[in-house]
Coordinates of C-alpha atoms (C1' of nucleotides) in Angstrom, one line a residue:
Chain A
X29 CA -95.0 68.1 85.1
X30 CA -92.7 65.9 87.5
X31 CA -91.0 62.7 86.4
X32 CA -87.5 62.5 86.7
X33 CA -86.1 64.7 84.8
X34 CA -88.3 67.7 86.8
X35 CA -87.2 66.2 90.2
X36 CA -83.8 66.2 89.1
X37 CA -84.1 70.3 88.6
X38 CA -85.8 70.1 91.9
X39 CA -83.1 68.7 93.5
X40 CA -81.1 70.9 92.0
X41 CA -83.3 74.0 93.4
X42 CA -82.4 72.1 96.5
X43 CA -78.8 71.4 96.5
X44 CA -78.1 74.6 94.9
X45 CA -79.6 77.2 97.4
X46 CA -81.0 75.4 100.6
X47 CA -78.6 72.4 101.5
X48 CA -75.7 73.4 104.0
X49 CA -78.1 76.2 105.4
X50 CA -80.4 76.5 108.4
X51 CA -84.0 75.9 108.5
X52 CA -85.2 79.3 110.0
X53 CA -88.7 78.6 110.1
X54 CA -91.3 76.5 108.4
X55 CA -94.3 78.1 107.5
X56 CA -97.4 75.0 106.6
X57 CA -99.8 77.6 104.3
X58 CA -102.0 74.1 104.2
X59 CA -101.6 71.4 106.3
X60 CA -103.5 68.8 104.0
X61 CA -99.8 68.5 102.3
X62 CA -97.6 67.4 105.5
X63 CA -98.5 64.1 106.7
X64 CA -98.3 64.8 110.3
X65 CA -99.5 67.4 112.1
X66 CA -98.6 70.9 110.9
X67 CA -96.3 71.7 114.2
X68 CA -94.7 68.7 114.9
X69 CA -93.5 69.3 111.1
X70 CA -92.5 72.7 111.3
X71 CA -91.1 71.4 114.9
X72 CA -88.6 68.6 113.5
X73 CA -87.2 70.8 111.1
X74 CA -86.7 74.4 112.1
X75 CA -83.4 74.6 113.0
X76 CA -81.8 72.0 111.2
X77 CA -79.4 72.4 108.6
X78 CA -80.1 70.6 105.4
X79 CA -77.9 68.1 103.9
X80 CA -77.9 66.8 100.2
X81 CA -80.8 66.0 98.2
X82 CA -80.9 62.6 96.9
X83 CA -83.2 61.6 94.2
X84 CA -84.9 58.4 93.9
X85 CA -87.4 57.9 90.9
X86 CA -89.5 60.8 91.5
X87 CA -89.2 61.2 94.8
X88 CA -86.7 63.8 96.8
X89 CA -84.9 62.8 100.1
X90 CA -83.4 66.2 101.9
X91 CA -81.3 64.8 104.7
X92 CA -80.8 67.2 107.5
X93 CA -77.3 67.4 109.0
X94 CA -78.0 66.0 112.5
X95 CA -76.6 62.5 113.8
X96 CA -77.3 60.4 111.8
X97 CA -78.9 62.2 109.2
X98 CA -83.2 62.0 110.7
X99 CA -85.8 63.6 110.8
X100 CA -85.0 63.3 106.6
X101 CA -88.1 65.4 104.4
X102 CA -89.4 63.0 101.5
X103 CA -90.8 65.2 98.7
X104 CA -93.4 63.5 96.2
X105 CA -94.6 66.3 93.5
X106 CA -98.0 64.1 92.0
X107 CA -98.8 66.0 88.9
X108 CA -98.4 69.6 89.5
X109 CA -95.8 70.1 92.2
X110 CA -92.5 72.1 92.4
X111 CA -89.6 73.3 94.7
X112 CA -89.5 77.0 94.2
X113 CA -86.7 79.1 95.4
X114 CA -87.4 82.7 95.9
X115 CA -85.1 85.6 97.5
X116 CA -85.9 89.3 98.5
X117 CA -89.5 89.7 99.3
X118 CA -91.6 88.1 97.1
X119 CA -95.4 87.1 98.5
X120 CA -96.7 83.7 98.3
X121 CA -98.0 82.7 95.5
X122 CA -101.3 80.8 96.2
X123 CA -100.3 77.4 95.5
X124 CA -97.7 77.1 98.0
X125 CA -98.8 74.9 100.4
X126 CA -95.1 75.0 102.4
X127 CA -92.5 77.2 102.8
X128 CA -89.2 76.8 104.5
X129 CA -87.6 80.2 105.5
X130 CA -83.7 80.8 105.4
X131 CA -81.4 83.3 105.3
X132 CA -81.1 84.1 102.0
X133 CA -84.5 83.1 100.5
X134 CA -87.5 80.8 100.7
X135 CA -87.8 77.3 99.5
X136 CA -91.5 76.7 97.9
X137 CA -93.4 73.6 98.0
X138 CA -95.8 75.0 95.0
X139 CA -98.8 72.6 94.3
X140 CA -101.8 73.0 92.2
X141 CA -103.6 69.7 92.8
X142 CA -102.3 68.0 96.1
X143 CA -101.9 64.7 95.0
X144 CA -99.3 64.1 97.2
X145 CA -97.3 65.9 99.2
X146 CA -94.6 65.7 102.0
X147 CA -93.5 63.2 104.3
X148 CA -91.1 63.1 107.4
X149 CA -88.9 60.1 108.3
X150 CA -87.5 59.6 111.4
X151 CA -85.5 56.3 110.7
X152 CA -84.7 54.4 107.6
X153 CA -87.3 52.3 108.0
X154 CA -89.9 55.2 107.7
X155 CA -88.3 55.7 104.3
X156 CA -88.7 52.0 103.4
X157 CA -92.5 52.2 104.5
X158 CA -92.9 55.3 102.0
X159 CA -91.1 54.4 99.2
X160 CA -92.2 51.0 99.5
X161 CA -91.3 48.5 96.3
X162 CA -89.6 51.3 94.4
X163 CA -87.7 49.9 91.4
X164 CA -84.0 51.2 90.6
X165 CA -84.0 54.8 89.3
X166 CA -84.3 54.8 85.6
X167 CA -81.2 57.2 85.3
X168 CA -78.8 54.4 86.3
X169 CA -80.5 51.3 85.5
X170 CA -78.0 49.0 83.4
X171 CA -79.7 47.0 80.5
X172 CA -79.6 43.8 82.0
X173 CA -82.0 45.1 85.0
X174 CA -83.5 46.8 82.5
X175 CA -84.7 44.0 80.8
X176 CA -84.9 41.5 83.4
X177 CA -87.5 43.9 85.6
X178 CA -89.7 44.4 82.6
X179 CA -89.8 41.0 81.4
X180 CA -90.8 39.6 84.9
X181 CA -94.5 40.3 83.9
X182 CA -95.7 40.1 79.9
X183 CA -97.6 43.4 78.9
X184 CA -97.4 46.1 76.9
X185 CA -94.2 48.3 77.1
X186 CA -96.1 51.6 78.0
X187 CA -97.9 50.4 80.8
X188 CA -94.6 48.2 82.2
X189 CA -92.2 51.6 81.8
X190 CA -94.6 53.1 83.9
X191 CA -94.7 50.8 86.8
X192 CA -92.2 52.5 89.5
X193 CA -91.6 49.1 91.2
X194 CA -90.2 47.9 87.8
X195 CA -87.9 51.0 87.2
X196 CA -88.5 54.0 89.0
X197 CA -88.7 57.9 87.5
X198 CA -90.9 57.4 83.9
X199 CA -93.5 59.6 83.6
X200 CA -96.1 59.6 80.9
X201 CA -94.3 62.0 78.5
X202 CA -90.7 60.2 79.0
X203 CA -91.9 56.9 78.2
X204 CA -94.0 58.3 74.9
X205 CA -90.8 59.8 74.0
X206 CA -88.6 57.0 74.9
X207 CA -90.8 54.4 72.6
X208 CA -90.7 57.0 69.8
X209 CA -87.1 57.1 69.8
X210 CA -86.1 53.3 70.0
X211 CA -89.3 52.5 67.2
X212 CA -91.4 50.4 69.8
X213 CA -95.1 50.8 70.0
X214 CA -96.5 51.0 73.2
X215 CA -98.5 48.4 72.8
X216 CA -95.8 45.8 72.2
X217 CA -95.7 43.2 74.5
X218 CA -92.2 42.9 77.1
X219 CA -92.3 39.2 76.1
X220 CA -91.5 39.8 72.4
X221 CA -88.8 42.0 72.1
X222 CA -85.2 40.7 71.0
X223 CA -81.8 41.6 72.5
X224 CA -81.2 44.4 69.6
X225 CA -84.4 45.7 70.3
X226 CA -84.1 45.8 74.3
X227 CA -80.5 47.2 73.6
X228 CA -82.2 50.6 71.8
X229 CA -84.8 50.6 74.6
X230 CA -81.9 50.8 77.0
X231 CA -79.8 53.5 74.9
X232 CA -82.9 56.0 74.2
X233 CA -83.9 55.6 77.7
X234 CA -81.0 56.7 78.8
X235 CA -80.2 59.4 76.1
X236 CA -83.5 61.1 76.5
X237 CA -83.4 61.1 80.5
X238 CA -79.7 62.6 80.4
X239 CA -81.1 65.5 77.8
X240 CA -84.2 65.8 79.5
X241 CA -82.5 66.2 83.0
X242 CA -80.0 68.9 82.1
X243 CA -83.1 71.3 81.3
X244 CA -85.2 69.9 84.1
X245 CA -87.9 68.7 81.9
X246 CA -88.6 66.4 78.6
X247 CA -88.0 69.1 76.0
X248 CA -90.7 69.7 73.5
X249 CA -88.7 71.1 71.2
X250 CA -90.1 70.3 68.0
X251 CA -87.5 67.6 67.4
X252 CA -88.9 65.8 69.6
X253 CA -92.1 63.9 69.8
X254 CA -92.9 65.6 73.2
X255 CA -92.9 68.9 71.3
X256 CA -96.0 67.8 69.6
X257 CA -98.3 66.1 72.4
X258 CA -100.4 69.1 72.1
X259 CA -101.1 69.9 68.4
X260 CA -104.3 68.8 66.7
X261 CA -103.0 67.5 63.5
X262 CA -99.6 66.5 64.2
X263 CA -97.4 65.0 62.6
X264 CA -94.3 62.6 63.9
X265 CA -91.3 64.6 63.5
X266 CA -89.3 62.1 61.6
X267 CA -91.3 60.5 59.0
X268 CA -94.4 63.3 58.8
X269 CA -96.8 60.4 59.6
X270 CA -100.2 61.5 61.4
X271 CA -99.3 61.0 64.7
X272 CA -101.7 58.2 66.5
X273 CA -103.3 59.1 70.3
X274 CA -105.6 57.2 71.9
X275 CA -105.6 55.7 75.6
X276 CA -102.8 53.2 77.0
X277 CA -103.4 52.0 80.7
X278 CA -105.4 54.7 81.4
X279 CA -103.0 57.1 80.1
X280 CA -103.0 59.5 77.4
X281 CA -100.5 57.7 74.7
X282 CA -98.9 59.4 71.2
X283 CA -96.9 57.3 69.0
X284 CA -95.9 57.2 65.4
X285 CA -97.8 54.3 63.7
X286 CA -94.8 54.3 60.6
X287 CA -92.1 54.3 62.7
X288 CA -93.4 52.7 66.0
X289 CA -95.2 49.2 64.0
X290 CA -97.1 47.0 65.7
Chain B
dA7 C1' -121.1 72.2 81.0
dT8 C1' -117.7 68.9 79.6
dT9 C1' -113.3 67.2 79.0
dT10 C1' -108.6 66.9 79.8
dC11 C1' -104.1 66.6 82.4
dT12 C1' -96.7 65.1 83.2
dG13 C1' -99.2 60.6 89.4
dT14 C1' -100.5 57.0 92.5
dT15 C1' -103.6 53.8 94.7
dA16 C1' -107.6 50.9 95.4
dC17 C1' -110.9 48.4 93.5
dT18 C1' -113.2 45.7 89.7
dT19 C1' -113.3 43.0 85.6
dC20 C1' -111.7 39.8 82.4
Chain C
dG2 C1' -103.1 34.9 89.8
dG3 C1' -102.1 38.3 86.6
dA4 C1' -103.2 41.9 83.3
dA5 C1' -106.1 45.6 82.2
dG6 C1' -109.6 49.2 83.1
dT7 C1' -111.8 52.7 86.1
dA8 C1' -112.6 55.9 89.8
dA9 C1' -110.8 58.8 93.1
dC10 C1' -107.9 62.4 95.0
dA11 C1' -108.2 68.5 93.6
dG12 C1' -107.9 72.2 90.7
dA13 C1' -107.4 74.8 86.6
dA14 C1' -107.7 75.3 81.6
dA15 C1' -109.5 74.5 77.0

DNA sequence: ATTTCTGTTACTTC
DNA sequence: GGAAGTAACAGAAA
């Protein structure tokens, strides 16, 4: 589930319910999650009011409100993660791996799979460390870095919109959705495309992250090509074309061989 | 029982 | 050196 547009409505869950409030307690359900020990996490942050969430890509930065803004929680969701917000009295589910007590309600680090987890920084340069080589966040990045970032290595578009130290936020199912939409097979290389052609990569990017963001996932409405990843037969939504599949760098890849030419 | 999966990293191969 | 492919991580669902 989580690219950008599902960290954005994490961040939301986030800024809308936890920030300004105090941490009452931290309870760490599995420890394999927090990559420190489990009480010096619950340690640094019980207490601590929490400040606004800043996303980056795919990850989540939740600044506490303390000097200078540190110990800072860095949130990376792999495949199956989630913030959960839950008030009144509900019991844990049993994928929650953390769960940060406040007032009003409990904020839910829910994750199936564990691919990742969470992280405390104590100083910028922690953040650095974690982040590492991140590329600017996809929401915001201006054509020109756009196509400059992409076109510093040749390869195929699917596999370049993927790499977070190009641009940072595309998951698998935004950058299917993205080609579909500007009529650029994934397998086209980043060295042949002309200014027109970067121009619509730039505008659909953009277009479906905004849309996408707003509900806090890519919809798969049938409108969109996303709404028909799963079918057996499908069909591209605009031109009725058997929808191709097969295996781009290692990841599952849908395009529309009509509209999306080689 | 086998295959698949919205992510990332390390390693191997070409 | 760089691009591309694979396995691994862990767990559930088809």
């Amino acid at each position: 589930m989580p690219e950008l547009p599902d960290v954005e409505g994490f961040r939301r869950v986030v800024a809308d319910h936890a920030t300004g409030s105090e941490v009452r307690s931290v309870r760490v359900l599995d420890p394999g999650v927090v990559h420190t020990s489990a009480t010096g996490f619950t340690r640094a942050l019980e207490g601590r009011v929490l400040g606004e969430p800043i996303r980056w890509g795919k990850w989540l930065r939740v600044p506490t409100r303390s000097r200078p803004e540190y110990p800072q929680l860095l949130a990376h969701f792999g495949m199956t993660g989630a913030f959960v917000w839950t008030s009144g009295e509900d019991a844990d589910h049993r994928h929650d791996r953390v769960v940060f007590e406040f007032r009003d309600g409990s904020l839910r680090y829910r994750d199936m799979r564990k691919l990742t987890g969470l992280w405390l920084a104590t100083e910028e340069s922690d953040v650095a460390e974690l982040l590492g080589e991140l590329g600017p966040d996809a929401a915001g990045v201006s054509r020109r870095d756009l196509r400059e970032r992409l076109t510093r290595t040749s390869r195929r578009l699917k596999p370049a919109l993927m790499d977070q130290t190009a641009v940072a936020g595309l998951g698998n199912l935004c950058v299917d959705e993205i080609l579909w939409r500007s009529r650029l097979a994934p397998t086209r290389s980043t060295a042949d495309l002309d200014s027109a052609q970067w121009a619509r990569l730039h505008a659909r990017l953009r277009s479906v992250l905004r849309s996408s963001s707003r509900v806090g996932h890519v919809p798969d409405r049938p409108s969109w090509l996303t709404g028909h990843r799963d079918e057996r037969d499908a069909r591209c939504p605009r031109c009725s074309t058997a929808l191709k599949r097969s295996r781009i760098g290692g990841r599952s890849t849908v395009w529309c061989p009509q509209c999306q030419p080689c």
